[in-house]
Coordinates of C-alpha atoms and ligand atoms in Angstrom, one line a residue:
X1 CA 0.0 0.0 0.0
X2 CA 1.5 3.7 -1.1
X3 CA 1.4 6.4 1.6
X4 CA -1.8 8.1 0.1
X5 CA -3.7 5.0 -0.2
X6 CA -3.4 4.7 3.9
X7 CA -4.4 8.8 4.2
X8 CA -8.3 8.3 4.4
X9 CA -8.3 10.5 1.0
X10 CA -5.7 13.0 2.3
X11 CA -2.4 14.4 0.6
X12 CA 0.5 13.7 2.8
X13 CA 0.7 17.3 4.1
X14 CA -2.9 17.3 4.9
X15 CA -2.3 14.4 6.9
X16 CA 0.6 15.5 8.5
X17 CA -1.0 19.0 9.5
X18 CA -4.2 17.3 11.1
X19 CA -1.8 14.7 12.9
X20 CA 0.3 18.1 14.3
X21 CA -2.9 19.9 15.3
X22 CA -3.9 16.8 16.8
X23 CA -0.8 16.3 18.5
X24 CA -0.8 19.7 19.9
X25 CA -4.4 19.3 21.3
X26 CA -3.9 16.0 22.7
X27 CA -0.3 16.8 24.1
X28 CA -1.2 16.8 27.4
X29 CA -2.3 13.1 27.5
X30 CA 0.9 11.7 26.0
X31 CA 2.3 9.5 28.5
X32 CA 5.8 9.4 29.2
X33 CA 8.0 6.8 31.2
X34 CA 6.4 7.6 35.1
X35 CA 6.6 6.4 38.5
X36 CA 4.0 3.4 39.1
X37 CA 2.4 6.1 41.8
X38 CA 1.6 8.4 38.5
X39 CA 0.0 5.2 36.7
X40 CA -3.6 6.2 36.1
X41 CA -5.7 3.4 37.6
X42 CA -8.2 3.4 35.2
X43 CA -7.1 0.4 32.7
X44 CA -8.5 1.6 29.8
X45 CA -6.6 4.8 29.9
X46 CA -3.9 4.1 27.8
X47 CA -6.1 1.5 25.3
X48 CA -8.2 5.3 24.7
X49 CA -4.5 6.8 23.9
X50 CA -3.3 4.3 21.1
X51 CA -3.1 4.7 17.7
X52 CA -5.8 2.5 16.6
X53 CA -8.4 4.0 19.4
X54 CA -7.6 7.4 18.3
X55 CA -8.0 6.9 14.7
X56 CA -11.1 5.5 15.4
X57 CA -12.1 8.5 17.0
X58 CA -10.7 10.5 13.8
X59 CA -12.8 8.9 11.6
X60 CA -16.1 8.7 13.6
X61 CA -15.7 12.7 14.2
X62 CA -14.6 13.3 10.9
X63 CA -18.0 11.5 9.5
X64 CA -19.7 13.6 11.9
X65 CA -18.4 16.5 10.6
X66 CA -19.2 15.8 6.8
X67 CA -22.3 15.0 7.4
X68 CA -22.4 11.2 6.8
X69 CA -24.7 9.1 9.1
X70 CA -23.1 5.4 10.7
X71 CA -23.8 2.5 7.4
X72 CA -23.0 -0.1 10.2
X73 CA -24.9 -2.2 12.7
X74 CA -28.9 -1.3 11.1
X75 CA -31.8 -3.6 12.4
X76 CA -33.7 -5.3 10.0
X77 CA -37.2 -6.3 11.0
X78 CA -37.1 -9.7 9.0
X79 CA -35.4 -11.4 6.6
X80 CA -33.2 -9.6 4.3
X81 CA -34.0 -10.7 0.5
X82 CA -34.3 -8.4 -1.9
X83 CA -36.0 -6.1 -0.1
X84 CA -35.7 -5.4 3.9
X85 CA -37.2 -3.5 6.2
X86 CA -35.1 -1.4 8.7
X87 CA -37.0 0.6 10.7
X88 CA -40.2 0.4 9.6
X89 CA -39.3 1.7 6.4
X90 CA -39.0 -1.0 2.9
X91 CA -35.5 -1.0 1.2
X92 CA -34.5 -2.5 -1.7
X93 CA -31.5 -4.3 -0.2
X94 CA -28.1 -5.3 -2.0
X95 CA -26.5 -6.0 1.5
X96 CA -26.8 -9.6 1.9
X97 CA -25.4 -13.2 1.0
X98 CA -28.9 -14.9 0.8
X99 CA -27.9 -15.4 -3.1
X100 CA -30.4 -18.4 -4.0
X101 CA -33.0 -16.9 -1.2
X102 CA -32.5 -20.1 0.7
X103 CA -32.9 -17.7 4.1
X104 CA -36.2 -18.4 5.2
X105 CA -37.5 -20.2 2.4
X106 CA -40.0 -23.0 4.0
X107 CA -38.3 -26.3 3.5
X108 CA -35.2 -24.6 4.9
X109 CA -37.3 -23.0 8.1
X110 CA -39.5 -26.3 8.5
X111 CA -35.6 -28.0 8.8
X112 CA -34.6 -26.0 11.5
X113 CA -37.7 -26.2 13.6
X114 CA -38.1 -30.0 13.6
X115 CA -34.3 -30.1 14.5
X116 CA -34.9 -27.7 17.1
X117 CA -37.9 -30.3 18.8
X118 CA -35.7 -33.2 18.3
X119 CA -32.2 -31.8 19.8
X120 CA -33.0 -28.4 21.1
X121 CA -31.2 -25.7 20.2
X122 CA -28.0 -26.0 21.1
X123 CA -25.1 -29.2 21.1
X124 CA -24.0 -27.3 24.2
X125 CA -20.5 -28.5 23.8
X126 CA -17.6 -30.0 21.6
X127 CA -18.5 -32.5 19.5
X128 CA -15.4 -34.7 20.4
X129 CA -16.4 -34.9 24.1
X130 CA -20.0 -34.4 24.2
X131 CA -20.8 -36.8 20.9
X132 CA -22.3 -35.2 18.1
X133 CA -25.9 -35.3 16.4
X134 CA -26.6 -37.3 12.9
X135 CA -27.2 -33.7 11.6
X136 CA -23.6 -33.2 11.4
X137 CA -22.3 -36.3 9.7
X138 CA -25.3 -35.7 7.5
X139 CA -23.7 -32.3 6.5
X140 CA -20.0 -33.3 6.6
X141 CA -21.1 -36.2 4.0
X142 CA -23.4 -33.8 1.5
X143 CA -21.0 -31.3 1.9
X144 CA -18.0 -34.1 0.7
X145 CA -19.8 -35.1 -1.8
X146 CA -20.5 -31.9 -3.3
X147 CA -16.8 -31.0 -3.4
X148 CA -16.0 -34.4 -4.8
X149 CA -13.8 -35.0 -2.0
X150 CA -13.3 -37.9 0.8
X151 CA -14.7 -35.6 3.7
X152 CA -15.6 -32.6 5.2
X153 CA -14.8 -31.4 8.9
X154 CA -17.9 -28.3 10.1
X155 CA -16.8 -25.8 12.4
X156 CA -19.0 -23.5 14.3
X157 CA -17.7 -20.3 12.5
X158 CA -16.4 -19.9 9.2
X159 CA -14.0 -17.2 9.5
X160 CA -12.7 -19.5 12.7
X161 CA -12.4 -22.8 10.0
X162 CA -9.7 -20.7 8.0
X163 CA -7.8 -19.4 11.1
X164 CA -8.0 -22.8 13.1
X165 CA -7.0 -25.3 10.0
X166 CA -4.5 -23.0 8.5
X167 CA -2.9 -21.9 12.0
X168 CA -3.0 -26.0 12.8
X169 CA -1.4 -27.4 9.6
X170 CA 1.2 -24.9 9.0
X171 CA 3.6 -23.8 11.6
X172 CA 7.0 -21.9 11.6
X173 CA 9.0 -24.0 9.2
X174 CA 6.4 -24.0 6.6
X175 CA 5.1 -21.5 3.9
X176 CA 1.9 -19.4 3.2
X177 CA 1.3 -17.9 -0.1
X178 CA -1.8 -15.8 -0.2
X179 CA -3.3 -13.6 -3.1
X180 CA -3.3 -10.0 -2.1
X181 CA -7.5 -9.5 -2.1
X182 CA -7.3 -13.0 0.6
X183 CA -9.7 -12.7 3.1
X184 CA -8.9 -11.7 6.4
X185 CA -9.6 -15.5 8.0
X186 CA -7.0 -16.7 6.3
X187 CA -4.3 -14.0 7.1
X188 CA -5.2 -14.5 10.5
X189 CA -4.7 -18.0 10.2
X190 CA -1.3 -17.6 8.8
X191 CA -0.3 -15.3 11.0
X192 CA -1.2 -17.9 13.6
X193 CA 0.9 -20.4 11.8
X194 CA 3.7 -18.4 12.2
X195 CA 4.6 -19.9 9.0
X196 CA 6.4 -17.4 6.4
X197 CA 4.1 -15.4 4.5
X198 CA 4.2 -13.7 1.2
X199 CA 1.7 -12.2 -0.9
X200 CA 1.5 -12.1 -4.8
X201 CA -0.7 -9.5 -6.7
X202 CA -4.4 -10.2 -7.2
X203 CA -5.1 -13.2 -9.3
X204 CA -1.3 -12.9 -10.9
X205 CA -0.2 -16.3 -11.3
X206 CA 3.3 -15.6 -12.6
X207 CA 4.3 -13.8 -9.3
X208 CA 3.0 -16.9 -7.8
X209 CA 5.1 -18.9 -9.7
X210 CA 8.3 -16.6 -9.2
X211 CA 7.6 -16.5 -5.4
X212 CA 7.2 -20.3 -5.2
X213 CA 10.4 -21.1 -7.4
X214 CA 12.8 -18.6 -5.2
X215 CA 11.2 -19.6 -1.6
X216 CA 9.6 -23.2 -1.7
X217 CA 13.0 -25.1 -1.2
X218 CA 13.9 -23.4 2.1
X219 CA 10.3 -24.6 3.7
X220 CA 8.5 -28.1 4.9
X221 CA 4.7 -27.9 3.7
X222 CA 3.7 -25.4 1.6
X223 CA -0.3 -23.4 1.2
X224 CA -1.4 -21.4 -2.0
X225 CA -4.5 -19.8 -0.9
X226 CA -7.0 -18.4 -3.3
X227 CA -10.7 -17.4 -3.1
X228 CA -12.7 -19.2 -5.7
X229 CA -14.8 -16.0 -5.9
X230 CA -13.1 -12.8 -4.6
X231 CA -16.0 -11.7 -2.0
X232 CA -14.3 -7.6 -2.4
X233 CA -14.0 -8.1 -6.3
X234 CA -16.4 -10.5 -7.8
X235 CA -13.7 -11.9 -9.8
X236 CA -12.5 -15.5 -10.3
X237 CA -9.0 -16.7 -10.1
X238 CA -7.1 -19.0 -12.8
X239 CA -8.4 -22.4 -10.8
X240 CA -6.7 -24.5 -13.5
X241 CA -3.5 -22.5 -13.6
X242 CA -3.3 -22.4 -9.5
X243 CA -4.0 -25.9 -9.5
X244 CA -0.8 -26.8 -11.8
X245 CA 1.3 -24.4 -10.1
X246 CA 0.2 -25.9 -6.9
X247 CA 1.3 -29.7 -7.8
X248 CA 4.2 -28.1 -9.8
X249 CA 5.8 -26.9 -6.4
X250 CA 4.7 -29.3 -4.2
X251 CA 2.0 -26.9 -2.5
X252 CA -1.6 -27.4 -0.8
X253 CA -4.2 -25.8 -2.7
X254 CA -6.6 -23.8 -0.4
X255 CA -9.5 -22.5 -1.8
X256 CA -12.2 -20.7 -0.1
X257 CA -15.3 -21.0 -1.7
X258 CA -17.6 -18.9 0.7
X259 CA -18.8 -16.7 -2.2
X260 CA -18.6 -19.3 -4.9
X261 CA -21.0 -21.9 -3.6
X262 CA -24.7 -21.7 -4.9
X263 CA -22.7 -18.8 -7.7
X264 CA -20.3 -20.3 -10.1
X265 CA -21.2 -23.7 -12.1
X266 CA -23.9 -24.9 -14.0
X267 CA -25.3 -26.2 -10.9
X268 CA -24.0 -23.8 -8.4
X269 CA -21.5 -26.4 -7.4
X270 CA -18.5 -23.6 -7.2
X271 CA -15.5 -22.6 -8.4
X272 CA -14.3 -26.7 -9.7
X273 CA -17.9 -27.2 -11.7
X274 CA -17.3 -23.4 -13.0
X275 CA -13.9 -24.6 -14.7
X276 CA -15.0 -28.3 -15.6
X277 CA -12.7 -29.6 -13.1
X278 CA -13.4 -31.7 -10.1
X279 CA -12.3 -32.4 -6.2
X280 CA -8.9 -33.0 -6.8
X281 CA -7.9 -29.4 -8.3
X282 CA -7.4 -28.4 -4.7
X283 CA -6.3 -30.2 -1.5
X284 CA -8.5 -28.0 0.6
X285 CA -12.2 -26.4 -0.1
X286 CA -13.0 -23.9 2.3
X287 CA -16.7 -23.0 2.7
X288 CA -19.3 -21.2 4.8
X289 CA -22.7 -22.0 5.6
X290 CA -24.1 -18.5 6.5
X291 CA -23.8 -17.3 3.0
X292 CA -25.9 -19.9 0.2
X293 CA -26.7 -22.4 2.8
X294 CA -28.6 -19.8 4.6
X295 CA -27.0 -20.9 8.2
X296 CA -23.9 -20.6 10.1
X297 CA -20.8 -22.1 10.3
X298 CA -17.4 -23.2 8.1
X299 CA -16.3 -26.5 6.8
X300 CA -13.1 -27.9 4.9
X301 CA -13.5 -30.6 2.5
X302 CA -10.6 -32.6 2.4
X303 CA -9.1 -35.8 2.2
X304 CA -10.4 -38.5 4.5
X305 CA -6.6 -38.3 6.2
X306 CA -6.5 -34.8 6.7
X307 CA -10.3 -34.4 8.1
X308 CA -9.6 -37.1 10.8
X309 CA -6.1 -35.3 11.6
X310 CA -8.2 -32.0 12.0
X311 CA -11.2 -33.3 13.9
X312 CA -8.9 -34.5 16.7
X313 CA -6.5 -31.8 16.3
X314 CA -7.9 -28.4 15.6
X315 CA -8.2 -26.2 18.8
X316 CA -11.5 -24.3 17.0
X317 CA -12.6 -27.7 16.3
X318 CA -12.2 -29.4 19.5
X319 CA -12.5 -27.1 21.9
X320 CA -15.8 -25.0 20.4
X321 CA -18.8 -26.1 20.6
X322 CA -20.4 -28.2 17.6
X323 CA -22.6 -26.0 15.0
X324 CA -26.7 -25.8 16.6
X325 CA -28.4 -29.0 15.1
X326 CA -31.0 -26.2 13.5
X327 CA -28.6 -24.8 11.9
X328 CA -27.0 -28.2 10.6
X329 CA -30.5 -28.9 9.6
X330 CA -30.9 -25.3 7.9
X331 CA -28.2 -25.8 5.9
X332 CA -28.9 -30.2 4.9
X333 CA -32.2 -28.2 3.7
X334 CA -30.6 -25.6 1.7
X335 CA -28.0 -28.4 -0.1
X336 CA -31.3 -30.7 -1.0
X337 CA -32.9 -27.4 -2.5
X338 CA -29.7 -26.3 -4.3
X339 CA -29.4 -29.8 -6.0
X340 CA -33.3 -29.7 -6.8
X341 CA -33.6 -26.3 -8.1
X342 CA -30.3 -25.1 -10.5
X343 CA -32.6 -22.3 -12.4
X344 CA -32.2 -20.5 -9.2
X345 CA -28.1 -20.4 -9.9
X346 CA -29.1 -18.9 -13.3
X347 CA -31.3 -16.8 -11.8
X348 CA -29.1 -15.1 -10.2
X349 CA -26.0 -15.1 -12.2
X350 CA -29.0 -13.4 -15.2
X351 CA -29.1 -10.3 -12.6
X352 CA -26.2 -10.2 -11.3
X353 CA -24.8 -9.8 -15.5
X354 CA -27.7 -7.6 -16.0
X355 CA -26.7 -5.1 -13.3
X356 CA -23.0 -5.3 -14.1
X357 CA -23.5 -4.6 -18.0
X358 CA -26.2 -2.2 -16.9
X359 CA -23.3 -0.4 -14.4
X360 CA -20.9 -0.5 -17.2
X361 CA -23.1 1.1 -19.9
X362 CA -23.9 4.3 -17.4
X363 CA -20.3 4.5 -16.8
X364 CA -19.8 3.6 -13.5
X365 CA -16.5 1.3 -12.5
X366 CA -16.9 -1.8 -11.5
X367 CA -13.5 -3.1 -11.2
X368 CA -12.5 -6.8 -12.1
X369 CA -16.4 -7.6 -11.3
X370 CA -17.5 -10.9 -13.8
X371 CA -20.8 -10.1 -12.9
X372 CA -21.3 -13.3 -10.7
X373 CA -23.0 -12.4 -8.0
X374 CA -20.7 -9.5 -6.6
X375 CA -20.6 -6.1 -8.2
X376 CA -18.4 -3.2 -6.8
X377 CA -19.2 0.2 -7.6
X378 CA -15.7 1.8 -7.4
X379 CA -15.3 5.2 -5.8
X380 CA -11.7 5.6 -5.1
X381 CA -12.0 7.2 -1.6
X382 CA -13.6 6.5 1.6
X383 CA -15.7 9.5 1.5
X384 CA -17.1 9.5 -1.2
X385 CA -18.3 5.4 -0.6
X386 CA -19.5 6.2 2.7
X387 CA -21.4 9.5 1.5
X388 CA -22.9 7.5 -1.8
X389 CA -24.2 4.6 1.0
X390 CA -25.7 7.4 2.9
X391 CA -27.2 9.4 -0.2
X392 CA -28.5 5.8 -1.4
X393 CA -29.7 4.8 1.9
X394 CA -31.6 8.0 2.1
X395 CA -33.6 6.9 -1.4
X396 CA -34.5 3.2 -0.3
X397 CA -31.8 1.4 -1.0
X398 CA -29.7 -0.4 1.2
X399 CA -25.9 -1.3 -0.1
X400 CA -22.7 -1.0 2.6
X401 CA -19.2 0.8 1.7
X402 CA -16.3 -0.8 1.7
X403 CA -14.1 1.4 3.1
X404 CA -10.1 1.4 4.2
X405 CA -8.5 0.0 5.7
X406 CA -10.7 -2.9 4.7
X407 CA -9.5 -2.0 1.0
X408 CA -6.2 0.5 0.3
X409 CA -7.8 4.0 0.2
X410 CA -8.2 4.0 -3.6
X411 CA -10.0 0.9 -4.0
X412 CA -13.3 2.2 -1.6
X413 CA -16.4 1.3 -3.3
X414 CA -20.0 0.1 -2.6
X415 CA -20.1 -3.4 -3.1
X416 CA -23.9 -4.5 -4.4
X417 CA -24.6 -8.4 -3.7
X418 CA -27.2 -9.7 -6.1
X419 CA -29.4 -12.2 -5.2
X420 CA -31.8 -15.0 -7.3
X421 CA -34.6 -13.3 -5.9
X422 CA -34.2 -9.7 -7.3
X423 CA -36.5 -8.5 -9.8
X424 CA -35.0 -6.7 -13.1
X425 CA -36.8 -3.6 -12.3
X426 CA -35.2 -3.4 -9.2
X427 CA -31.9 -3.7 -10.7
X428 CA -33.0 -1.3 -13.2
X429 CA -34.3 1.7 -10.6
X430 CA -31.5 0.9 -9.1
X431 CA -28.4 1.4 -11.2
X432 CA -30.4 4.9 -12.3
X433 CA -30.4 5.8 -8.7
X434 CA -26.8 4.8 -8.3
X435 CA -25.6 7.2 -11.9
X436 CA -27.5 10.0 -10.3
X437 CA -25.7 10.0 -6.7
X438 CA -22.8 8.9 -8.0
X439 CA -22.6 11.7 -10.5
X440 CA -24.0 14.2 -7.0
X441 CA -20.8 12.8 -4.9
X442 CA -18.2 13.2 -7.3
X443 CA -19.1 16.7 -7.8
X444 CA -18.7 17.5 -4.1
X445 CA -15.5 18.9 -2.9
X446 CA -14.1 18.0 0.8
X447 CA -12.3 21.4 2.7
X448 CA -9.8 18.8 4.6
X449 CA -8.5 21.8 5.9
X450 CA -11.9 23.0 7.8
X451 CA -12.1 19.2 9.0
X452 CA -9.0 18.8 10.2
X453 CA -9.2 22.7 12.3
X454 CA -12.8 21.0 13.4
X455 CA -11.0 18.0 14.8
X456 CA -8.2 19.9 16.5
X457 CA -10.8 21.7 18.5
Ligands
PLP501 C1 -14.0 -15.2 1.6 C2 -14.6 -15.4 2.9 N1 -14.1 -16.4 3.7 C3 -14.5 -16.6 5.0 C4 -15.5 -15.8 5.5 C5 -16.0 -16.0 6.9 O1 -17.3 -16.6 6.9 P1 -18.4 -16.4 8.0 O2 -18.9 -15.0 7.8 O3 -19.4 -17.4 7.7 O4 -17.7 -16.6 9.3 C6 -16.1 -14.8 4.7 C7 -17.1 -13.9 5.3 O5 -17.7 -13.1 4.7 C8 -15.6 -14.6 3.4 O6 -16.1 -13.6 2.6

């Protein structure tokens, strides 16, 4: 990331003038080396003093400032399809992962409630100690045999599969190589691993390749880790190349297929059907259940070795609790349904290319977006995403900013997640909404240096 991309939108001597003013104001709580008498004994007094709290502050009084309301944390007053209600008021909603419209659909409810008379709602407890319910097995099995692979291992959190299973295979001998758009869980998990880590630009191959030939020898195992579906991007790595470059080097394939299950293939099958290939392109397929399978949870399928060596050996498998047999039935539900009913993949892949091309022909940037399911509207800085959201927000329609650091300062955007269920004229009102704030946003100017004398005060 380049100095301006981490400036929130402003130049390097903006930055450093608000830091100064802010400096200046705030001088008087910098803490220097002092007696243990002179220790304030409130605890949290230095956590309110470190960088990270005080940015936090920056940007929350800076939004303030400017005029843009909180996108984060809204209440919706039922299920989130197409259209939500938040507040009392309708939206039409772009904000959520239900892509086939499994969430709430009545097979997948009816599911959950029996589940919930049979076993209650909770397993209370790991499944390695306390025993586990068929509903588990049931989805470890469908979810193997979707992937083509031996088994599957479920975990009670998806983002916690990636960091448990990478931060127990790997450790500090070993390699990680991660694309640069990777998501979060599985930085964590290599950072857990303690394993060496190195990064190759988004979807690049090549610099795969390079990094792989120079480093590979020096390490034990080695990871490649790719997202079938980039969740930020709505683009689709290479899976054939990454798989040849993978056995090439001796590597684990990981590929996390959160936002490519019930999305790419024919069938919705993910990112192997998508490219024609099958189980064996990649040693481990991550997945998550709160996305398509309308639930909660993450699972790996693997080989039959590896899930065994997991299920007795990773700490977020065996000491957390086993996923809620409702959930576990939610999800067998939503499995059966995607199998059933494939016209809902093309459903959705229909709108999700008819409000890409629809973006593209008013002009608006959508990035590397294939028009999957995932369409980013790019912005280039964090206020103007976060003011669009709000201006968008304002005229019924309910889409979040990405913002920095979650993305380097010139790649903010509004990310739109289509969904089966949309209707074209929603897509349509839409994306004329969208050119007409857009076009409103761009034109207004920020006076950094009236926010930054605001924020000194
Ligand atoms: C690519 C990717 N992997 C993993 C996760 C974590 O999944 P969950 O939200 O189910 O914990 C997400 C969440 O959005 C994701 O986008």
């Amino acid at each position: 990331m380049t100095k301006e991309e981490s400036n929130f939108g402003l130049s390097q001597s903006e930055r450093t003038r608000l830091l100064d003013r802010l400096k200046g104001s705030l001088a008087g709580a910098v803490k220097r080396p002092a007696p243990l008498s002179a220790i304030s004994k409130d605890p949290w007094e230095a956590f309110a003093q470190s960088d990270s709290c005080r940015q936090m502050d920056i940007i929350r009084r800076a939004s303030a400032i400017l005029g843009i309301d909180n996108p984060y944390f809204r209440v919706h007053d039922g299920i989130a399809g197409p259209e939500t209600v938040i507040d009392g008021k309708s939206y039409l909603n772009f904000s959520s992962y239900n892509y086939l419209g499994f969430n709430g659909h009545p097979r997948v409810v009816a599911a959950a409630k029996a589940a919930i008379d049979r076993y209650g709602t909770s397993c209370s407890a790991s499944r390695l100690v306390a025993g586990e319910r068929p509903l588990h097995r049931e989805l470890e099995e469908r979810l193997a045999r979707l992937h083509k692979t031996e088994d599957c291992v479920a975990f009670v959190s998806g983002h916690a599969t990636n960091v448990t299973v990478i931060g127990n295979l790997l450790g500090k001998a070993d390699l990680i190589l991660c694309d640069s758009a990777i998501h979060n869980s599985i930085q964590q998990g290599a950072q857990l691993a303690g394993a060496r880590r190195l990064v190759f630009p988004h979807n690049d191959v090549a610099a795969a390749e390079r990094l792989l030939a120079e480093h590979r020898a020096r390490c034990g195992n080695a990871l490649v880790a790719v997202e079938g579906h980039y969740s930020m991007d709505g683009d689709v790595p290479d899976l054939p190349a990454f798989s040849a470059l993978a056995r090439r080097h001796g590597a684990w394939l990981l590929v996390d297929e959160a936002h490519a299950l019930g999305v790419l293939g024919a069938r919705g099958r993910g990112t192997a059907e998508h490219f024609g290939l099958d189980g064996s392109a990649a040693d481990l397929w991550m997945g998550t259940l709160s996305k398509t399978f309308a639930g909660c949870g993450g699972y790996m399928a693997c080989r039959h070795r590896v899930a065994e060596f997991l299920r007795y050996s990773s700490p977020g498998f065996v000491y957390s609790v086993g996923i809620p047999p409702p959930v576990a039935a939610a999800a067998c539900a939503a499995l059966d349904l995607l199998l059933e009913e494939p016209e809902r993949v093309a459903a959705l892949n229909a709108n999700a290319q008819a409000f890409l091309d629809g973006a593209r022909a008013a002009g608006l940037d959508t990035g590397s977006s294939q028009g999957f399911a995932i369409v980013p509207i790019m912005l280039g800085s964090s206020i103007a995403a976060a003011r669009l959201s709000a201006a968008l927000f304002r005229r019924g329609i309910n889409v979040q900013p990405i913002l920095y650091p979650a993305v380097p300062e010139r790649a903010a955007r509004l990310r739109f997640f289509l969904s089966s269920e949309h209707r074209r004229e929603q897509i349509d009102t839409t994306l004329a909404i969208v050119t007409e704030e857009t076009a409103k946003v761009r034109a207004l100017k920020v006076d950094f240096a009236a926010v930054a004398a605001m924020l000194s005060r």
